[in-house]
Each structure stands twice: as C-alpha cells, then as structure tokens.
PDB file of C-alpha atoms in Angstrom:
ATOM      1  CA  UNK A   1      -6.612 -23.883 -13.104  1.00 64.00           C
ATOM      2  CA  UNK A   2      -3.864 -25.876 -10.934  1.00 79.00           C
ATOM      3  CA  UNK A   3      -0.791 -24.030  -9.699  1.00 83.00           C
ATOM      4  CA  UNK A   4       2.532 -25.327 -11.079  1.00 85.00           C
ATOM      5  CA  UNK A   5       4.911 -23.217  -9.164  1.00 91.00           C
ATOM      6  CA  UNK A   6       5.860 -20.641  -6.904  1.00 95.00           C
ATOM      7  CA  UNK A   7       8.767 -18.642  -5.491  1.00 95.00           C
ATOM      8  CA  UNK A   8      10.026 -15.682  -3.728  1.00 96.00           C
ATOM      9  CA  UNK A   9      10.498 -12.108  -5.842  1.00 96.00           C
ATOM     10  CA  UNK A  10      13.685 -11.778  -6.178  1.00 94.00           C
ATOM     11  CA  UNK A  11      13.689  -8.000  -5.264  1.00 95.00           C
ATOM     12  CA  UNK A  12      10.442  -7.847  -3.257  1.00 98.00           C
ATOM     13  CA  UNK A  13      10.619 -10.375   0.164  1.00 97.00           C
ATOM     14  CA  UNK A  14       7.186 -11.571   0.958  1.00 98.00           C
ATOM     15  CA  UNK A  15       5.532 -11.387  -1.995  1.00 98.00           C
ATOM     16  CA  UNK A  16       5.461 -14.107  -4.217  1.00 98.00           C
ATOM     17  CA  UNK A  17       4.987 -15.594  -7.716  1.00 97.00           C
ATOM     18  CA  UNK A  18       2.398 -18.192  -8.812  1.00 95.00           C
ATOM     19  CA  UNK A  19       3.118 -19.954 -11.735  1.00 94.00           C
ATOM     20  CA  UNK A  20      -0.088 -21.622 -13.066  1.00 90.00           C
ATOM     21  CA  UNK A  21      -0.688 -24.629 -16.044  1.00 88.00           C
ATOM     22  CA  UNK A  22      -1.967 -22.077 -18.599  1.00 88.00           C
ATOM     23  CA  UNK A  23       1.296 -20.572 -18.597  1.00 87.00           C
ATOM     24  CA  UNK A  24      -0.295 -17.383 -16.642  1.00 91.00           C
ATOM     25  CA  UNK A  25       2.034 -15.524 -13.734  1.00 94.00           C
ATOM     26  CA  UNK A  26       0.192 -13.826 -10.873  1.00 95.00           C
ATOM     27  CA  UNK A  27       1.281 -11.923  -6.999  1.00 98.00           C
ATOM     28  CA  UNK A  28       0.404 -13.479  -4.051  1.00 98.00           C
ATOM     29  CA  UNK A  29       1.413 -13.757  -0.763  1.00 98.00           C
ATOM     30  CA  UNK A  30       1.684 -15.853   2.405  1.00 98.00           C
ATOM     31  CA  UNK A  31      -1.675 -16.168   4.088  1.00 98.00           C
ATOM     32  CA  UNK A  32      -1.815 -15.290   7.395  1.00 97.00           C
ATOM     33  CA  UNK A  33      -5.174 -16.226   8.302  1.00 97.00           C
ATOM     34  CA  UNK A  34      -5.298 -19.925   6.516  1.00 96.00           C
ATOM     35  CA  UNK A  35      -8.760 -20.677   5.193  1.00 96.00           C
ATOM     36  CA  UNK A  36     -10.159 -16.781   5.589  1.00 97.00           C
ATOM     37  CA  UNK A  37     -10.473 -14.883   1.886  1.00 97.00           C
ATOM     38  CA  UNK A  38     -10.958 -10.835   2.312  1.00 96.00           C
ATOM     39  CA  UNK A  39     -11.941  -9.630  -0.712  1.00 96.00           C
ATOM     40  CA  UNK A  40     -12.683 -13.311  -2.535  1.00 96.00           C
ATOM     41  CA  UNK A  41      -9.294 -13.628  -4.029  1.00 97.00           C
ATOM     42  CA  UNK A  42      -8.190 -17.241  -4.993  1.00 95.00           C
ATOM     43  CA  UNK A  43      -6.274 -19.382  -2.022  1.00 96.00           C
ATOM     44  CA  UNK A  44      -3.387 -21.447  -3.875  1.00 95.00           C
ATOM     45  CA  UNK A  45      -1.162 -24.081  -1.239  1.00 93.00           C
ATOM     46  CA  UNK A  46       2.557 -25.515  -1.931  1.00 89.00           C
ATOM     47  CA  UNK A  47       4.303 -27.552   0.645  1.00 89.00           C
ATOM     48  CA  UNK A  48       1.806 -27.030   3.070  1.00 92.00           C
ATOM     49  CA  UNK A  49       1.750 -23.269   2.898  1.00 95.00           C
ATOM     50  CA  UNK A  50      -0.936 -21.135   1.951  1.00 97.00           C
ATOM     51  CA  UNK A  51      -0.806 -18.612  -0.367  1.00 97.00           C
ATOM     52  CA  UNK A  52      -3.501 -15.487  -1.582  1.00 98.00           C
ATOM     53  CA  UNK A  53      -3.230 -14.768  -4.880  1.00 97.00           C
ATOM     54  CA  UNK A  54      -3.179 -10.859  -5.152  1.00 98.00           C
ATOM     55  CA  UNK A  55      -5.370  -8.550  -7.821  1.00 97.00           C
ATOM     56  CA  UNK A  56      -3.709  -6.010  -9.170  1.00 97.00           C
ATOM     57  CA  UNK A  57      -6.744  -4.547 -10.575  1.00 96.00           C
ATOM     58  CA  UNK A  58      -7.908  -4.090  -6.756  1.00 96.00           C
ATOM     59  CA  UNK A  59      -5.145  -3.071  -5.314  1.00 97.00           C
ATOM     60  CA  UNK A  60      -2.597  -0.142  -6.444  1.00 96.00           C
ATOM     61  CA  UNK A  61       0.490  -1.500  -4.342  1.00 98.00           C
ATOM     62  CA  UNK A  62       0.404  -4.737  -6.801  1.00 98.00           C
ATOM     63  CA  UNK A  63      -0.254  -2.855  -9.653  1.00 97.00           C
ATOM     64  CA  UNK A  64       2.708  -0.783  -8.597  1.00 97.00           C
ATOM     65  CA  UNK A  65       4.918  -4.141  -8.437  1.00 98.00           C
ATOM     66  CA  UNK A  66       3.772  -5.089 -12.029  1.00 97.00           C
ATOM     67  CA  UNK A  67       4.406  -1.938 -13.337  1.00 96.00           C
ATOM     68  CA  UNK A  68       8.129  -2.229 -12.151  1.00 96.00           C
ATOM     69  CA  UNK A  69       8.499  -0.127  -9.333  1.00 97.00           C
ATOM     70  CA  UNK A  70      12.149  -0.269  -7.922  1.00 96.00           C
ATOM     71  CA  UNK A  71      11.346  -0.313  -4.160  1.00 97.00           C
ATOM     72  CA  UNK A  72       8.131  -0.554  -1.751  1.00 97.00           C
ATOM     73  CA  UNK A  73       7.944   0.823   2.104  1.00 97.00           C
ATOM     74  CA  UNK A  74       6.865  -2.271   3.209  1.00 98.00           C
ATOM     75  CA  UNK A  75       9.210  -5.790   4.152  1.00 97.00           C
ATOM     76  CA  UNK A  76       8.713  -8.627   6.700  1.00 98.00           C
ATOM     77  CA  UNK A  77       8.878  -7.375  10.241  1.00 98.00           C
ATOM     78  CA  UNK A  78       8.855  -3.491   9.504  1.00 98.00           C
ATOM     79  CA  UNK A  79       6.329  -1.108  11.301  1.00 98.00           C
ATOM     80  CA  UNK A  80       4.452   0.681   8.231  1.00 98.00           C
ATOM     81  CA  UNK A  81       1.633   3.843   8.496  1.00 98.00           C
ATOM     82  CA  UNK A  82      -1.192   3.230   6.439  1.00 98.00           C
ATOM     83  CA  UNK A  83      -3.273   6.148   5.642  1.00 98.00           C
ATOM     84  CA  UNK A  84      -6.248   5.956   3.823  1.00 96.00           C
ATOM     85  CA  UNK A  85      -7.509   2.051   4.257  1.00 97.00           C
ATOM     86  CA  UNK A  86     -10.889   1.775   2.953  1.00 95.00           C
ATOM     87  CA  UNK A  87     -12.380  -1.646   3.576  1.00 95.00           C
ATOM     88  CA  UNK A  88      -9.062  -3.112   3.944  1.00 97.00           C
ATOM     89  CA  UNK A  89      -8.089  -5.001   0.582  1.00 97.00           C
ATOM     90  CA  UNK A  90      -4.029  -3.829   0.132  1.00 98.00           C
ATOM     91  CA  UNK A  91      -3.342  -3.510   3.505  1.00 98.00           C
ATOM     92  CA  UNK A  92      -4.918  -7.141   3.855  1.00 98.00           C
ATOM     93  CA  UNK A  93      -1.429  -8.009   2.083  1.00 98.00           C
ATOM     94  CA  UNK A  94       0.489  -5.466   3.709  1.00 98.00           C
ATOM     95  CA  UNK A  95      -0.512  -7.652   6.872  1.00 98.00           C
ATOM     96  CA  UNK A  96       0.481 -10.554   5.409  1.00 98.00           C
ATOM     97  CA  UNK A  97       4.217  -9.381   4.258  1.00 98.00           C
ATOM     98  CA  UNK A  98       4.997  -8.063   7.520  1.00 98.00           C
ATOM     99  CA  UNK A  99       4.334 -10.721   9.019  1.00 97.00           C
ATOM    100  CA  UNK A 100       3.711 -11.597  12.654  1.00 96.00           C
ATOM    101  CA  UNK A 101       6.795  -9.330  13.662  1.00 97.00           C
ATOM    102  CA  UNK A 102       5.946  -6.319  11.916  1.00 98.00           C
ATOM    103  CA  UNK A 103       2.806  -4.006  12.606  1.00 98.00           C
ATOM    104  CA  UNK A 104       1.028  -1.776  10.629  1.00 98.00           C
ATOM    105  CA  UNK A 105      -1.204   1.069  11.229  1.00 98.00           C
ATOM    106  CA  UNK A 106      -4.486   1.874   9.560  1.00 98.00           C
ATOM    107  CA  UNK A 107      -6.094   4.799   9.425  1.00 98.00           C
ATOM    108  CA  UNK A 108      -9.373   5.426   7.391  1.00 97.00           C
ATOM    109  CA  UNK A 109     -11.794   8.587   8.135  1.00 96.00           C
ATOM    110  CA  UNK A 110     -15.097   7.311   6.851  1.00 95.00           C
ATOM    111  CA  UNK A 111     -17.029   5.447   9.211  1.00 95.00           C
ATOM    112  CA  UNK A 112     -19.050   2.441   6.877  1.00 95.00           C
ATOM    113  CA  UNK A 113     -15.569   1.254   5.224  1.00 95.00           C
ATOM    114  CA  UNK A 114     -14.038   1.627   8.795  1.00 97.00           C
ATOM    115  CA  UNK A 115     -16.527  -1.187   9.663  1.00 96.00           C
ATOM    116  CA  UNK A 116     -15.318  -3.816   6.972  1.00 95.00           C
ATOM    117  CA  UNK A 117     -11.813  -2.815   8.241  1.00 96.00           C
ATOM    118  CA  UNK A 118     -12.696  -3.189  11.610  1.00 96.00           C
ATOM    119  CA  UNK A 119     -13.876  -7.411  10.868  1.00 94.00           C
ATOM    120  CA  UNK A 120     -10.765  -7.606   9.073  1.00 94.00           C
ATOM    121  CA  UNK A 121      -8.625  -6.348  12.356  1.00 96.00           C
ATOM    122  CA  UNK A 122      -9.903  -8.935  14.587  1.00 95.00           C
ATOM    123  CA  UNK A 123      -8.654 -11.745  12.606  1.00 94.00           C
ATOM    124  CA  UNK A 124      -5.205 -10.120  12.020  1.00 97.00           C
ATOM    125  CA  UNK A 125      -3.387  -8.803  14.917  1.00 94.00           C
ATOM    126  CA  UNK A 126      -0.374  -7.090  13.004  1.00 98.00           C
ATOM    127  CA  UNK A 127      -3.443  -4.006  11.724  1.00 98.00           C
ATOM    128  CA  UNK A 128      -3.934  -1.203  13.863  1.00 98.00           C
ATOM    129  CA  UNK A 129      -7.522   0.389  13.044  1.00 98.00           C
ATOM    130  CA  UNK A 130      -7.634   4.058  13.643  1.00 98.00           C
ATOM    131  CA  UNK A 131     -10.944   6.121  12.679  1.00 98.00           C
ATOM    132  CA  UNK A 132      -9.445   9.151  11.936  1.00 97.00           C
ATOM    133  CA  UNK A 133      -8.798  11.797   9.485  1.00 96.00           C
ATOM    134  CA  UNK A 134      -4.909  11.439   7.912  1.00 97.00           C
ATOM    135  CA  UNK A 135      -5.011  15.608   8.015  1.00 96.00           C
ATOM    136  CA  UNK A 136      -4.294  15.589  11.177  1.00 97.00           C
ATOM    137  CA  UNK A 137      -1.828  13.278  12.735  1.00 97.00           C
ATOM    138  CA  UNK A 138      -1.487  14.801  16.212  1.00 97.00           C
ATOM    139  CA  UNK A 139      -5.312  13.060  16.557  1.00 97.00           C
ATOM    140  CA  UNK A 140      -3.161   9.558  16.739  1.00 98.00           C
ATOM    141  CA  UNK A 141       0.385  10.786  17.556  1.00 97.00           C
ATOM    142  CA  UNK A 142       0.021   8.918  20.676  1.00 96.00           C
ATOM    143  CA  UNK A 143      -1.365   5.576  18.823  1.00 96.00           C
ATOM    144  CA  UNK A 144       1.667   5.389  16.493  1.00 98.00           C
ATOM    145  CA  UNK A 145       4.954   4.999  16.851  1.00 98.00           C
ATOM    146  CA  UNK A 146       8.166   5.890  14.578  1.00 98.00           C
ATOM    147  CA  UNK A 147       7.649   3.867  11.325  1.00 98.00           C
ATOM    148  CA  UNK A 148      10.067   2.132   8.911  1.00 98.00           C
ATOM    149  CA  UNK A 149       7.664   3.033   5.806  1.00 98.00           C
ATOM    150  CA  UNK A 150       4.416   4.607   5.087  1.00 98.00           C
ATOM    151  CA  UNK A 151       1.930   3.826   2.050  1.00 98.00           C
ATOM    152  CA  UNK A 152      -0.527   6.716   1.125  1.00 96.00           C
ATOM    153  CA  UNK A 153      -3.629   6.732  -0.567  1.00 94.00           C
ATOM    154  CA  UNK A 154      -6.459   9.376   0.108  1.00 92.00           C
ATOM    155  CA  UNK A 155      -7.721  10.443  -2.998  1.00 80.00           C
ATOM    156  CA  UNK A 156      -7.710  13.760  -1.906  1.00 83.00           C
ATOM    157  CA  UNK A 157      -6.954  16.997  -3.507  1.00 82.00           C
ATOM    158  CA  UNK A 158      -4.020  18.014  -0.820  1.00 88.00           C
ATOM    159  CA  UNK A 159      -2.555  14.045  -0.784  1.00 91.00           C
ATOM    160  CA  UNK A 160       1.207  14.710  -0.843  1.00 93.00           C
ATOM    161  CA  UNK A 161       0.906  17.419   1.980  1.00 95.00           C
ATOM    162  CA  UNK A 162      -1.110  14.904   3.730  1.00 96.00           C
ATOM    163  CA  UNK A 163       1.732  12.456   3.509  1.00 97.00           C
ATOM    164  CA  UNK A 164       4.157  15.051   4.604  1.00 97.00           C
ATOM    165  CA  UNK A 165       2.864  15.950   7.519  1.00 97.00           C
ATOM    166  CA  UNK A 166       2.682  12.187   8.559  1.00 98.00           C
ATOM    167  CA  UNK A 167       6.180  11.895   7.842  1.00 97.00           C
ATOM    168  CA  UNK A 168       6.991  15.029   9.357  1.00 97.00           C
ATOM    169  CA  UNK A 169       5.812  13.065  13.259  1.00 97.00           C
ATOM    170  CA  UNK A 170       6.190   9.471  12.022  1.00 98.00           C
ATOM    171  CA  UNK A 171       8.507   8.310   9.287  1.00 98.00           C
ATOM    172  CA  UNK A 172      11.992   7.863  10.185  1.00 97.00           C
ATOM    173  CA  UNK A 173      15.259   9.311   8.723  1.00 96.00           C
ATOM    174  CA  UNK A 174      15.476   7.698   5.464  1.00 96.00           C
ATOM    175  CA  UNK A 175      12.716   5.774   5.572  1.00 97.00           C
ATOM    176  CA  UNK A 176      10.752   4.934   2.233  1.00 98.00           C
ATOM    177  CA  UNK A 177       6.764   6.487   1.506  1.00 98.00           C
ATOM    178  CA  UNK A 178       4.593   5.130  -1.458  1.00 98.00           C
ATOM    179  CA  UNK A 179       1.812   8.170  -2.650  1.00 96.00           C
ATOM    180  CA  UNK A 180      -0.502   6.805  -4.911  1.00 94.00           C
ATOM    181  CA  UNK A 181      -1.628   9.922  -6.418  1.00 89.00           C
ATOM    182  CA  UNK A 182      -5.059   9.701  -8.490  1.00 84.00           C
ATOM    183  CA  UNK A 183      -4.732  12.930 -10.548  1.00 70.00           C
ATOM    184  CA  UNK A 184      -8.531  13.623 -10.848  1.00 66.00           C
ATOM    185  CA  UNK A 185      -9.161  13.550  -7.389  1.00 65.00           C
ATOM    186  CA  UNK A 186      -6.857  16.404  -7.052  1.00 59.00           C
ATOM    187  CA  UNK A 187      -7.758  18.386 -10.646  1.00 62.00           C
ATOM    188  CA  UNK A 188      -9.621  17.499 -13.209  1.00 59.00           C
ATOM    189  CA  UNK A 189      -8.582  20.293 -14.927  1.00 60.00           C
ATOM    190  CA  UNK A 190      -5.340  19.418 -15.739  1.00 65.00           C
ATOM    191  CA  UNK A 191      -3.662  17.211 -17.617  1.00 73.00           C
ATOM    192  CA  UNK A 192      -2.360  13.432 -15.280  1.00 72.00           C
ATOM    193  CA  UNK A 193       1.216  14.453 -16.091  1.00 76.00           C
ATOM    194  CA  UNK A 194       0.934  17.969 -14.653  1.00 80.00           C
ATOM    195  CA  UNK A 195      -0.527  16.790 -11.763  1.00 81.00           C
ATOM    196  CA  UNK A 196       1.824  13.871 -11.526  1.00 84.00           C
ATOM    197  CA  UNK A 197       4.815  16.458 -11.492  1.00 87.00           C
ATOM    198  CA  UNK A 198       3.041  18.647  -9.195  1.00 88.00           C
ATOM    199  CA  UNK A 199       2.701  16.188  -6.722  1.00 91.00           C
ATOM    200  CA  UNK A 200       6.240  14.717  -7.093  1.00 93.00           C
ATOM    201  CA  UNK A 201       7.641  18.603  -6.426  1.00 93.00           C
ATOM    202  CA  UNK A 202       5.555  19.380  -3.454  1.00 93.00           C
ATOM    203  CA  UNK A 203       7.178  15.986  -1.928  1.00 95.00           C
ATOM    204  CA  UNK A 204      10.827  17.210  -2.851  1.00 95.00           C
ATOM    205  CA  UNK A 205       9.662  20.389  -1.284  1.00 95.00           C
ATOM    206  CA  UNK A 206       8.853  18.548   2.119  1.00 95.00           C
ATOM    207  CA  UNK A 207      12.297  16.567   2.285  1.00 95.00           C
ATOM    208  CA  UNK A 208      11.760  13.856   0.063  1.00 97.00           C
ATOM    209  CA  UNK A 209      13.831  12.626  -2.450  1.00 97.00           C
ATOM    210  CA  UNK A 210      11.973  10.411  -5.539  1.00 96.00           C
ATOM    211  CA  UNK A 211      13.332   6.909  -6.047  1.00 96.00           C
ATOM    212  CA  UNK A 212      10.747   6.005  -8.367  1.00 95.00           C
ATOM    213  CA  UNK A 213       7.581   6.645 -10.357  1.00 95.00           C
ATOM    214  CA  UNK A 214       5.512   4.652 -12.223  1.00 95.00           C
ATOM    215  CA  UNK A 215       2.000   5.072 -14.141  1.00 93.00           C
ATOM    216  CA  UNK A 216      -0.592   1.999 -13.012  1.00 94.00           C
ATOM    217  CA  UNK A 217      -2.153   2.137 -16.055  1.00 92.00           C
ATOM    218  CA  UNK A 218      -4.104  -0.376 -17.197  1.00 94.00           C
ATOM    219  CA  UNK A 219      -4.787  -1.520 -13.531  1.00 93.00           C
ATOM    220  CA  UNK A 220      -5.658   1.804 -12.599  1.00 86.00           C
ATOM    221  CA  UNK A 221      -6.835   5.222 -14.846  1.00 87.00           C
ATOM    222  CA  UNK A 222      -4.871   8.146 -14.157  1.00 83.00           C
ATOM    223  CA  UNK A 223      -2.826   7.059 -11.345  1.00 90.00           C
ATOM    224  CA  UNK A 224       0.619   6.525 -10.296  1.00 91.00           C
ATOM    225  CA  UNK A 225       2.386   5.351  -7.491  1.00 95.00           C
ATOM    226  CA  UNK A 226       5.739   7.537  -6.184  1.00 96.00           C
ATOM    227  CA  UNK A 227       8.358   5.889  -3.737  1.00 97.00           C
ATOM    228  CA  UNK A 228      10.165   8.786  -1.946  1.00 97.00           C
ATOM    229  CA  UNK A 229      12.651   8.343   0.424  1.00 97.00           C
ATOM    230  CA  UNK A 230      12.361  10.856   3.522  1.00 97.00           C
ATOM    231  CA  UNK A 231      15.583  12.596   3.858  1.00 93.00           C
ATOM    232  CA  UNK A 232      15.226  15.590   6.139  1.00 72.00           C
ATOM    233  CA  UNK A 233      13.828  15.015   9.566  1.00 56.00           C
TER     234      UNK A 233
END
C-alpha cells in the first residue's frame, strides 16, 4: 500500500497524517532513529524524511488523538514525565515529537519490561529510564526536573493520586497531565462511568482543572484518557 500524502495536524505539532492509495488515513510521526522499528510499525518516507506510522490500537495517546481529544501534554522541545512506560511503545513517539530539544522521563517499576525500555533508551537520547515505582516520586526527585507536561498510565487502583503527587514535585503551574484511566484496574465493581467520574473528581480535588475527556473505545475497552491542566502549585 503506497503513501500518497502527508502533512502536519493542524492542532497537534509533530504528529502527522499519512494519506495512503486506498483512501485510508493513519498517525505517524517523524522518525528519529531512521531505519530502527520498535514495536514493528510500518516506516513510510516523503521528501527524504522518515516517518512511523503510529497504532492506535497499541498505544492510548493515539487513540486519544483519534478520539478527538482537544489538547495533549506533549509538543516539540517540551520536558514531559512519563510514568508508567512498559516496554516503551507510546513513549517511543513521545520521543519522537519532542524531538532532539525536548526530554522526557520514563519511569516503569517492573523490572522485565524495564529491559525492553532500557534497548529502546540507548538508541534515543531524549528518554530518561528510571526503574522505579511512580508512588513515590521523592525516589527520583533528584533525576527529574520541573516538567512542561506529564502523561500517566499505571493501571493501578490509586492512578489519579499517583499522578497528583507527581505533579505536586514536578509539573509546573499550568502545565497540562494526560491520565489514562483503565476503570477495571481500579474496580471492577463498578460501572466505567462511575469510575471515570471518580477519577476526574479526585484530580479536581488535587488542583486540577479538566480540559477534556474522551472514551478510547474501540482502541481500548473501558478506558479513557483525561487532559487536566494543573492549576494550584
């Protein structure tokens, strides 16, 4: 399937459009290791630029942009926290918006995923790898610096505390978070939407004020993705 075009978001810089002969639309972005795939997505090139086309259905941050979300925490050149990194697929792209200006920091608590992050790291110099657990941020407080934006996604029953307290040492004033909150990692007893608006109040409570919310759905079951902007410091 050849590419016919691609262009800039108009709302989102970095990330891109590709425009393909079957009429089909997909993300991608810049490449900023040329020639090296991390999680065997398709490489496209236009005028001499490389792009990787980006799943939504592995990664919750495109999903997010498909689904309409009005703003991410992450742009070319920012500093962004990342806190809960797995093997590295999303923040593989996060890397690649940023760009060689920006710098992001990854922190993931379980040691065999920390491993594929790790071989991703050496090829990409804007990723920080931290082995640590996102509960406790004064474990890296002197790793990470002020950030322009954070990205969450833990999975874990106490997720938008864990985000709060991040912010609470890290964000800046009125800088933007993105909590991807999976509802039945937190209670399968409840309906998504109860947990949803749980979630969402326990971030007003810690000084956040909701921009936007979207449901991922059908790139990911039961999850949506909040961008908060962090308003008391």
């Amino acid at each position: 399937m050849s590419l016919t075009k691609i262009y800039e978001d108009g709302k989102f810089k970095g990330v891109y459009w590709c425009e393909f002969e079957d009429g089909s639309k997909r993300l991608a972005t810049v490449n900023m290791v040329p020639g090296v795939r991390v999680y065997g997505e398709q490489l496209v090139s236009h005028g001499g630029v490389e792009f990787r086309v980006w799943n939504a259905f592995r990664s919750k941050l495109a999903a997010a942009i498909l689904k309409g979300v009005s703003e991410i925490s992450v742009k070319p050149g920012s500093y962004v926290l990342y806190l809960g990194t797995s093997t590295g697929t999303t923040i593989s792209h996060v890397s690649d918006i940023i760009g060689p200006d920006g710098c992001v920091f990854g922190v993931e608590v379980a040691p065999r995923p920390f491993r594929e992050f790790m071989a991703l790291c050496e090829k990409r110099r804007n990723i920080v790898p931290i082995l640590s657990d996102a509960r406790t941020p004064t474990a890296y407080r002197s790793i990470v610096p002020i950030v322009d934006g954070m990205y969450c996604d833990v999975a874990q029953p106490d997720q938008a505390k864990i985000l709060i307290d991040n912010a609470k040492f890290f964000l800046k004033p009125n800088g933007l978070a993105m909590l991807a909150i999976k509802a039945r990692s937190i209670d399968v007893t409840l309906e998504p939407s109860e947990v949803y608006k749980r979630e969402i109040n326990c971030l007003v409570d810690g000084g956040f004020e909701i921009i936007s919310v979207v449901h991922l759905e059908p790139y990911d079951k039961d999850h949506a993705m909040v961008v908060a902007r962090y308003v008391e410091k």
